[in-house]
Every structure is written in C-alpha cells, then in structure tokens.
Coordinates of C-alpha atoms in Angstrom, one line a residue:
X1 CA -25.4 10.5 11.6
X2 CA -21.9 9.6 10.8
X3 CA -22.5 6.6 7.9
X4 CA -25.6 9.3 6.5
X5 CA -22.9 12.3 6.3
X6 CA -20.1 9.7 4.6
X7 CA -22.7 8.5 2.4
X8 CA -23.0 12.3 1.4
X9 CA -19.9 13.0 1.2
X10 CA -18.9 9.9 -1.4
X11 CA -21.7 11.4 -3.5
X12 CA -20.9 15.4 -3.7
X13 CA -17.0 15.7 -4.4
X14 CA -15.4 13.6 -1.8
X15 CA -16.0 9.8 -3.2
X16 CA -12.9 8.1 -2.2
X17 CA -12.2 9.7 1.0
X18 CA -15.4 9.3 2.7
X19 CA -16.1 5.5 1.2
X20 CA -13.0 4.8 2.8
X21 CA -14.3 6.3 5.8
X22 CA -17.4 4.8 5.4
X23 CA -15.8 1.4 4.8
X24 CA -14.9 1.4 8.6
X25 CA -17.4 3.1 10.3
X26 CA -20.4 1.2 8.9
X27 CA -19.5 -1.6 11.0
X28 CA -20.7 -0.3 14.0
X29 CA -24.3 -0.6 13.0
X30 CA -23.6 -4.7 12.4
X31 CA -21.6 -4.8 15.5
X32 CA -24.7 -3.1 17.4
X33 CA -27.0 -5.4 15.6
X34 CA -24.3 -8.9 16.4
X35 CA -24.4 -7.5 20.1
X36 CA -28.8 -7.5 19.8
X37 CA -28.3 -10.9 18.3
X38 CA -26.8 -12.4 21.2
X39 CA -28.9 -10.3 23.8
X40 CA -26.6 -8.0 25.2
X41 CA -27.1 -4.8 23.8
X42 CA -29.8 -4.0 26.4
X43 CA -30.6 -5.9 29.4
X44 CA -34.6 -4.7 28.7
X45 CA -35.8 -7.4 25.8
X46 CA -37.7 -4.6 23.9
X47 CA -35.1 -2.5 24.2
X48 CA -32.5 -4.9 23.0
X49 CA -34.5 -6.1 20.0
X50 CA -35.4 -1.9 18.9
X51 CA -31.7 -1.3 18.8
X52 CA -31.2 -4.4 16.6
X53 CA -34.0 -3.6 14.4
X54 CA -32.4 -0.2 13.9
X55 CA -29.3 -1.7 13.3
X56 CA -30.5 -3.8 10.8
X57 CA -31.9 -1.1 9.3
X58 CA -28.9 0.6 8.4
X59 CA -27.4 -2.8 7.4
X60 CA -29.6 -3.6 5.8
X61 CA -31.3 -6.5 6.6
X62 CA -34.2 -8.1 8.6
X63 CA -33.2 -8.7 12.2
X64 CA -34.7 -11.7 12.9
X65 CA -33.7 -13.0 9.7
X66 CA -30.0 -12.3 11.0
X67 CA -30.6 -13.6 14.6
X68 CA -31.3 -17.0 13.3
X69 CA -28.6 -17.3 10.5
X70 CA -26.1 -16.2 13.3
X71 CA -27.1 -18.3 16.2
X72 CA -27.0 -21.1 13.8
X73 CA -23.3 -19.9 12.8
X74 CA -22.2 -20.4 15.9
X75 CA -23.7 -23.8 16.3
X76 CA -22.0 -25.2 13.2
X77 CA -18.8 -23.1 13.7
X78 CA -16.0 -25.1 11.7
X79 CA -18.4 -27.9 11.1
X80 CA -19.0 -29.5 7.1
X81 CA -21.0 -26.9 6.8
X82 CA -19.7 -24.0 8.1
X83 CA -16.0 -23.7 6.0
X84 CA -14.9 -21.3 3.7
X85 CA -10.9 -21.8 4.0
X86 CA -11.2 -25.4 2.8
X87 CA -13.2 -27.8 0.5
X88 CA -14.5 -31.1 1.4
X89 CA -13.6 -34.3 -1.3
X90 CA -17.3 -34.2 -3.1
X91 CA -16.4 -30.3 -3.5
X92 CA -15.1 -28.5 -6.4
X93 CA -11.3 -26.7 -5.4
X94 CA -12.1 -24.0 -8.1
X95 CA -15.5 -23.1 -7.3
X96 CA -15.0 -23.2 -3.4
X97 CA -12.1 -20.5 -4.7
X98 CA -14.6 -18.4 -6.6
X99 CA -16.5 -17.8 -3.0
X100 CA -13.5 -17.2 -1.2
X101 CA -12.4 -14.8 -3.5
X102 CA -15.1 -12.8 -5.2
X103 CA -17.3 -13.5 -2.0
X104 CA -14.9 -13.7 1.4
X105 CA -12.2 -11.1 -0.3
X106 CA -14.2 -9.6 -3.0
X107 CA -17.3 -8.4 -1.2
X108 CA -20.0 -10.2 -3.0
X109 CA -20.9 -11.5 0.3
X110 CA -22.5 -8.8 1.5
X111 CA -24.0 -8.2 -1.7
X112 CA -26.1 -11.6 -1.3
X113 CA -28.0 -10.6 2.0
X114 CA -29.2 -7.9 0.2
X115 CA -30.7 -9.4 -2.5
X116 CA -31.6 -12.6 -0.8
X117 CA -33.6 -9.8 1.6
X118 CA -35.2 -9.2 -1.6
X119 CA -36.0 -12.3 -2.9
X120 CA -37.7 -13.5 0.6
X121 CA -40.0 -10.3 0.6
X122 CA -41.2 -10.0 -2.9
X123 CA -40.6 -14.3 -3.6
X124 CA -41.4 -15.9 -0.3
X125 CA -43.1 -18.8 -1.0
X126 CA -40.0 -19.6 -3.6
X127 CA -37.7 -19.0 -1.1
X128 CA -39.5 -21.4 1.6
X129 CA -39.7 -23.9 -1.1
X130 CA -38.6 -27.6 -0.9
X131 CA -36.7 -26.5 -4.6
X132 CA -34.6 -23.6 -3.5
X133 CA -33.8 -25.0 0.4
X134 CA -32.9 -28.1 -0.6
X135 CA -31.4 -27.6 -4.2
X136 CA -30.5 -24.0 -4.6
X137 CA -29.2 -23.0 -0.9
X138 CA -27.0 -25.6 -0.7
X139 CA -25.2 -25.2 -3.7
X140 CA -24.3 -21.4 -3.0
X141 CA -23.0 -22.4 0.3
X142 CA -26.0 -21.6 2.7
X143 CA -28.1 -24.7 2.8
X144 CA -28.4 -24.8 6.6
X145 CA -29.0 -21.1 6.9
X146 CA -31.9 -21.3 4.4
X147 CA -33.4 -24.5 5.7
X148 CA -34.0 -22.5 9.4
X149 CA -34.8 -19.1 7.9
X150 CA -37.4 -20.7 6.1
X151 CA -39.3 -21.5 8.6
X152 CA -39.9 -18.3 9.9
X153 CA -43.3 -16.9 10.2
X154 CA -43.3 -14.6 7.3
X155 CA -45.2 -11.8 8.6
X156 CA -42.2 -10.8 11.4
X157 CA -39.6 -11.2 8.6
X158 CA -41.5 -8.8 5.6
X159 CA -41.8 -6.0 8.3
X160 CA -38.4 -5.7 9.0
X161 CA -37.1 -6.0 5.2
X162 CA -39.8 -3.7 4.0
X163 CA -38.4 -1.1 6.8
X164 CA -34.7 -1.7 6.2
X165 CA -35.3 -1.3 2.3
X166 CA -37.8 2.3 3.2
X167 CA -34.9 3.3 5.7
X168 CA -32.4 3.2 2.8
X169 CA -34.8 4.3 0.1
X170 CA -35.6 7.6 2.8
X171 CA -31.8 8.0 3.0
X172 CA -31.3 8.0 -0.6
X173 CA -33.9 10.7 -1.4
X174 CA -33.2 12.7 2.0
X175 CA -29.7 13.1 1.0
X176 CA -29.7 13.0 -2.4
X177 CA -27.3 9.9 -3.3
X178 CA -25.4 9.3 -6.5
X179 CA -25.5 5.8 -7.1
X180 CA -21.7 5.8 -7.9
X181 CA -20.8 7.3 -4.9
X182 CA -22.9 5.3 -3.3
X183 CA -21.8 1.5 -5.0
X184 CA -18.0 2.7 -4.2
X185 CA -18.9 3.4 -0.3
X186 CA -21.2 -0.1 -0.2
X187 CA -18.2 -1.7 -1.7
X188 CA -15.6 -1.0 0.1
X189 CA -17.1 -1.5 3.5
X190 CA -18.3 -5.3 1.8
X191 CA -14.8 -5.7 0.9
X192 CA -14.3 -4.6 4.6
X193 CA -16.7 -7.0 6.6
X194 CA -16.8 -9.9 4.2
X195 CA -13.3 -10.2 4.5
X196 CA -13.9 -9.5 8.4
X197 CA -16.6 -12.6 8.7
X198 CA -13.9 -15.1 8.0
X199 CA -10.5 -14.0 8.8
X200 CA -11.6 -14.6 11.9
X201 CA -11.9 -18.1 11.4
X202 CA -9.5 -19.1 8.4
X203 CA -7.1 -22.1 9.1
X204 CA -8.5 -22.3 13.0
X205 CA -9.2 -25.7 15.0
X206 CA -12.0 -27.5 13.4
X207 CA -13.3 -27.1 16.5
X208 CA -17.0 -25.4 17.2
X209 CA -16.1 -23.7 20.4
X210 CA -12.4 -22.5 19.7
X211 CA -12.5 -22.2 16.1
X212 CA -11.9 -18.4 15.7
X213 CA -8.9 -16.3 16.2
X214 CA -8.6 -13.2 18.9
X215 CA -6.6 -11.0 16.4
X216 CA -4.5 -8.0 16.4
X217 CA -5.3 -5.1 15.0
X218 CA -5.2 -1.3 15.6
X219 CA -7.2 -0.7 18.4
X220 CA -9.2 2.6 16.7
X221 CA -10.3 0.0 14.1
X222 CA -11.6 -2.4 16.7
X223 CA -13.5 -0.3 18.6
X224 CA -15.3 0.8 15.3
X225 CA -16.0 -2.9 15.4
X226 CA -17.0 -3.3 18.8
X227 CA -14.0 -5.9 18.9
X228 CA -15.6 -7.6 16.7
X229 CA -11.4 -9.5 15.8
X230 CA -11.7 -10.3 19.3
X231 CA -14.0 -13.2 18.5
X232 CA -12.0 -16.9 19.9
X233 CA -13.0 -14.9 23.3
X234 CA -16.5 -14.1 21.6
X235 CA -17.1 -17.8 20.5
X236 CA -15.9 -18.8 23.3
X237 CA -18.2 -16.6 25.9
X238 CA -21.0 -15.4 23.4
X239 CA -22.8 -14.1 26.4
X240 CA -20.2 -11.6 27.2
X241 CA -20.6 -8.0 25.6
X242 CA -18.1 -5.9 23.5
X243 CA -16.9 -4.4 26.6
X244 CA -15.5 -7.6 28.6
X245 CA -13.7 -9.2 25.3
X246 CA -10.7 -7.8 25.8
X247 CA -10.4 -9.4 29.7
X248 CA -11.2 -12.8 27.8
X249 CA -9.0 -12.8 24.9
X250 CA -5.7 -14.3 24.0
X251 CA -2.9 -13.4 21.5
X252 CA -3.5 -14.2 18.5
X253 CA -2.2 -13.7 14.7
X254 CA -2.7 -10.1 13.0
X255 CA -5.4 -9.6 11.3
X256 CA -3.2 -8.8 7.7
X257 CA -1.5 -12.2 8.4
X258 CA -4.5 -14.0 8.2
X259 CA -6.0 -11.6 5.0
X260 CA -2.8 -12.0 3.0
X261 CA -2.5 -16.3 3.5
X262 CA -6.3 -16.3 2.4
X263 CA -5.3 -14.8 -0.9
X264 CA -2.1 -16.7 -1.4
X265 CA -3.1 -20.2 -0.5
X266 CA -6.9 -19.6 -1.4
X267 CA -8.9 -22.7 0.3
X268 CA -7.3 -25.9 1.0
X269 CA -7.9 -29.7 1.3
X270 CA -10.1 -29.8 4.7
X271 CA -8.8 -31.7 8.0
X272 CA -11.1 -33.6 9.8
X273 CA -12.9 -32.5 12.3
X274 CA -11.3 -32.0 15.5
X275 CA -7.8 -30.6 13.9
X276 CA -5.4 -28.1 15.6
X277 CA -5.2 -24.9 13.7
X278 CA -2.9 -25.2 10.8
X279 CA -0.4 -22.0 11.7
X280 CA 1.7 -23.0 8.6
X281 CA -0.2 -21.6 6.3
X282 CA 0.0 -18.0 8.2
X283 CA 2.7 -18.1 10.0
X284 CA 6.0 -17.0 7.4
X285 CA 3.2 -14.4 5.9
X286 CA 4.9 -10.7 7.0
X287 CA 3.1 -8.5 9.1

C-alpha cells in the first residue's frame, strides 16, 4: 500500500517528495523477498516461497530467478568473480569504472534485472545459449550468475516474470502512472539499492565468509531495510532472520564512509585472495 500510494503520489503533483520517499521504502519488498531467499521469512515452505513470490512481484523480478543468483552470491562472496571495488590484471581499470559508477552508484544495476527479466521470457532459448552464457554474461560482469540461471527449468521461471511484469502493468493502469513520475521514483530507489548491494562489501577481506561490512546508519533507514547494512553478521549467519542481526553484528564503518571512498577512489588494483580489508581507502573519508 505504501510503495502503490508513493508511486501515485510521484505522478500527480508530488514527484520529488514521494520518489524520495519511495526510494527508501521500496526496499522492504527486496528485503522481504532476500529474507524468502534464505528461508526465513516463514517457517511453513509454501508460505515462505508466496511471500517471496509477492515480493518479487513488486520488485520486480522472478523469485526463483533471484534465489539462485543470490545463493550463488554468497558462495563466491569476494571471489574473482564476485568484485566490483577492484579489477583483476586481464581487466580493463576504465571499464570496471563504468560499472561501478553508472551501475553500483548510478543505478543501472537495477535497471539490468529488469530487462534481463525480459529477455529470459520473451528470448529464452538466447538467453540459455552457449553464445550469450559463455560470451555475453561474462563480459557484463554476470557470467557465473547466468551460467546457473540458465539452467533453470523455464516453465517455473516465465510464470513468475510474466506475473511480476502483470503486477506492475495492473499498478500502472490501477493508479494511473505518469511514466516521468514513475522513471524519477524507479531511479532514485536504483540509485538507493545499487549503491546498497555493494557498499556493503567495498574494500572488505577477500574473504567469502567475512567479506561484508556491519555498517552504521540511522536506524529508521535500516529497519526499512530489514538491516539489510547489517550484512558481515548476515554473511556470516545467513540462516539468522532480520530480527537477530543486530545480536550478531559488530561495529563497523558508516555507511556514507564507504559511499563517498567508492566515488573518490573508484575500483582499485585487486589483492589476492585472502586480504585483510583495506581501511585506508575509507578511513580519512568524513562522516
């Protein structure tokens, strides 16, 4: 109720206001969804996987789709393949900066599940092919994440994209959006959890466990995020709900110390892995 009434609101006279708004609250619904993910919204199966189909709804995005490319996040945590504060030798500096930047900062990020949603439901065999996961995927940065989403059953996968994109069609027509209204709400909140996905991790331990930060940060703003900047305790014990982070976390850096070295330093030659956190590149930032 809240995201459909901002969503109004940023397209009959209050645009700025309630996309700001909207930027924060909107993360709720991927919270609920990361907390289906990992099994713990509901202790009932069904149950849990209906709120994270709903969830993804709202997103939006195919559940299952975002189960897999999760789970496999956090097995490649800080791996080779799993960076987006540094670049490897074979890599190219500038364009690991144009992700960071216009993806991680920028919100085209969020933008690309979207549209890769898209391109699996009306493209599938494309997407499934040898050409794209092994040529294409890779060289926008989710190779891995392709290669095990695409081999999915389909059938599971189109029923949840085709009702994510009707749920947001219905909403549009319901309500009757403005597409500016709506693009300046969508952005902000990409600008919002893109940035989120990976200040959470930038210039932590290479390490696939620990490689996260437990950061601070209003607490309003967290629990619109289920304490989602709590996540060194969520990595840590990814069977733990929202509710018992806080009892597991440790101090950490501020959130805007972490956002404002990302867009000074951009990403930087990557330690091997197994390296301690490099603090230096955070720690003289002001808060």
């Amino acid at each position: 109720m809240a995201t459909s009434a901002l969503l109004w609101a940023a397209s009959h006279g209050f645009a700025f206001l309630a996309a700001i708004a909207f930027a924060f609250v909107n993360n709720l619904p991927f919270s609920l969804m990361h907390e289906a993910v990992h099994g713990v919204a509901s202790a009932n199966k069904r149950r849990n996987a209906t709120i994270g189909i709903l969830a993804a709804c709202m997103f939006p995005t195919s559940f299952t789709l975002q189960r897999v490319a999760h789970l496999g996040h956090h097995a490649r945590n800080r791996t080779d393949s799993d960076l987006y504060d540094y670049y490897l030798p074979a890599q190219s500096k500038a364009v690991r900066n144009v992700w960071l930047y216009a993806g991680n900062l920028l919100g085209l990020y969020w933008f690309c599940i979207p549209l890769s949603n898209a391109l699996y439901l009306l493209a599938t065999p494309l997407y499934r092919s040898r050409w794209f996961v092994e040529r294409v995927a890779p060289r926008i940065g989710f190779g891995p994440h392709v290669e095990e989403i695409a081999q999915l059953k389909p059938l599971r996968v189109w029923i949840e994209i085709a009702a994510a994109f009707g749920y947001q069609a219905a909403l549009w027509f319901a309500l009757g959006l403005e597409w500016k209204g709506w693009l300046l709400a969508h952005w902000l909140f990409a600008m919002h959890w893109s940035a989120l996905q990976y200040v959470d991790h930038a210039w932590s331990a290479r390490d696939v466990a620990g490689g996260a930060w437990d950061l601070r940060i209003p607490a309003p703003v967290r629990w619109l995020t289920l304490n989602y900047q709590l996540h060194r305790a969520h990595h840590t014990h990814p069977a733990a709900p929202w509710t018992e982070l806080p009892s597991l976390a440790g101090d950490g850096p501020s959130f805007w110390q972490i956002y404002a070295s990302l867009w000074r330093h951009g990403v930087q030659p990557a330690p091997p892995m197994g390296a301690a956190a490099r603090t230096s590149l955070f720690a003289a930032t002001a808060e």
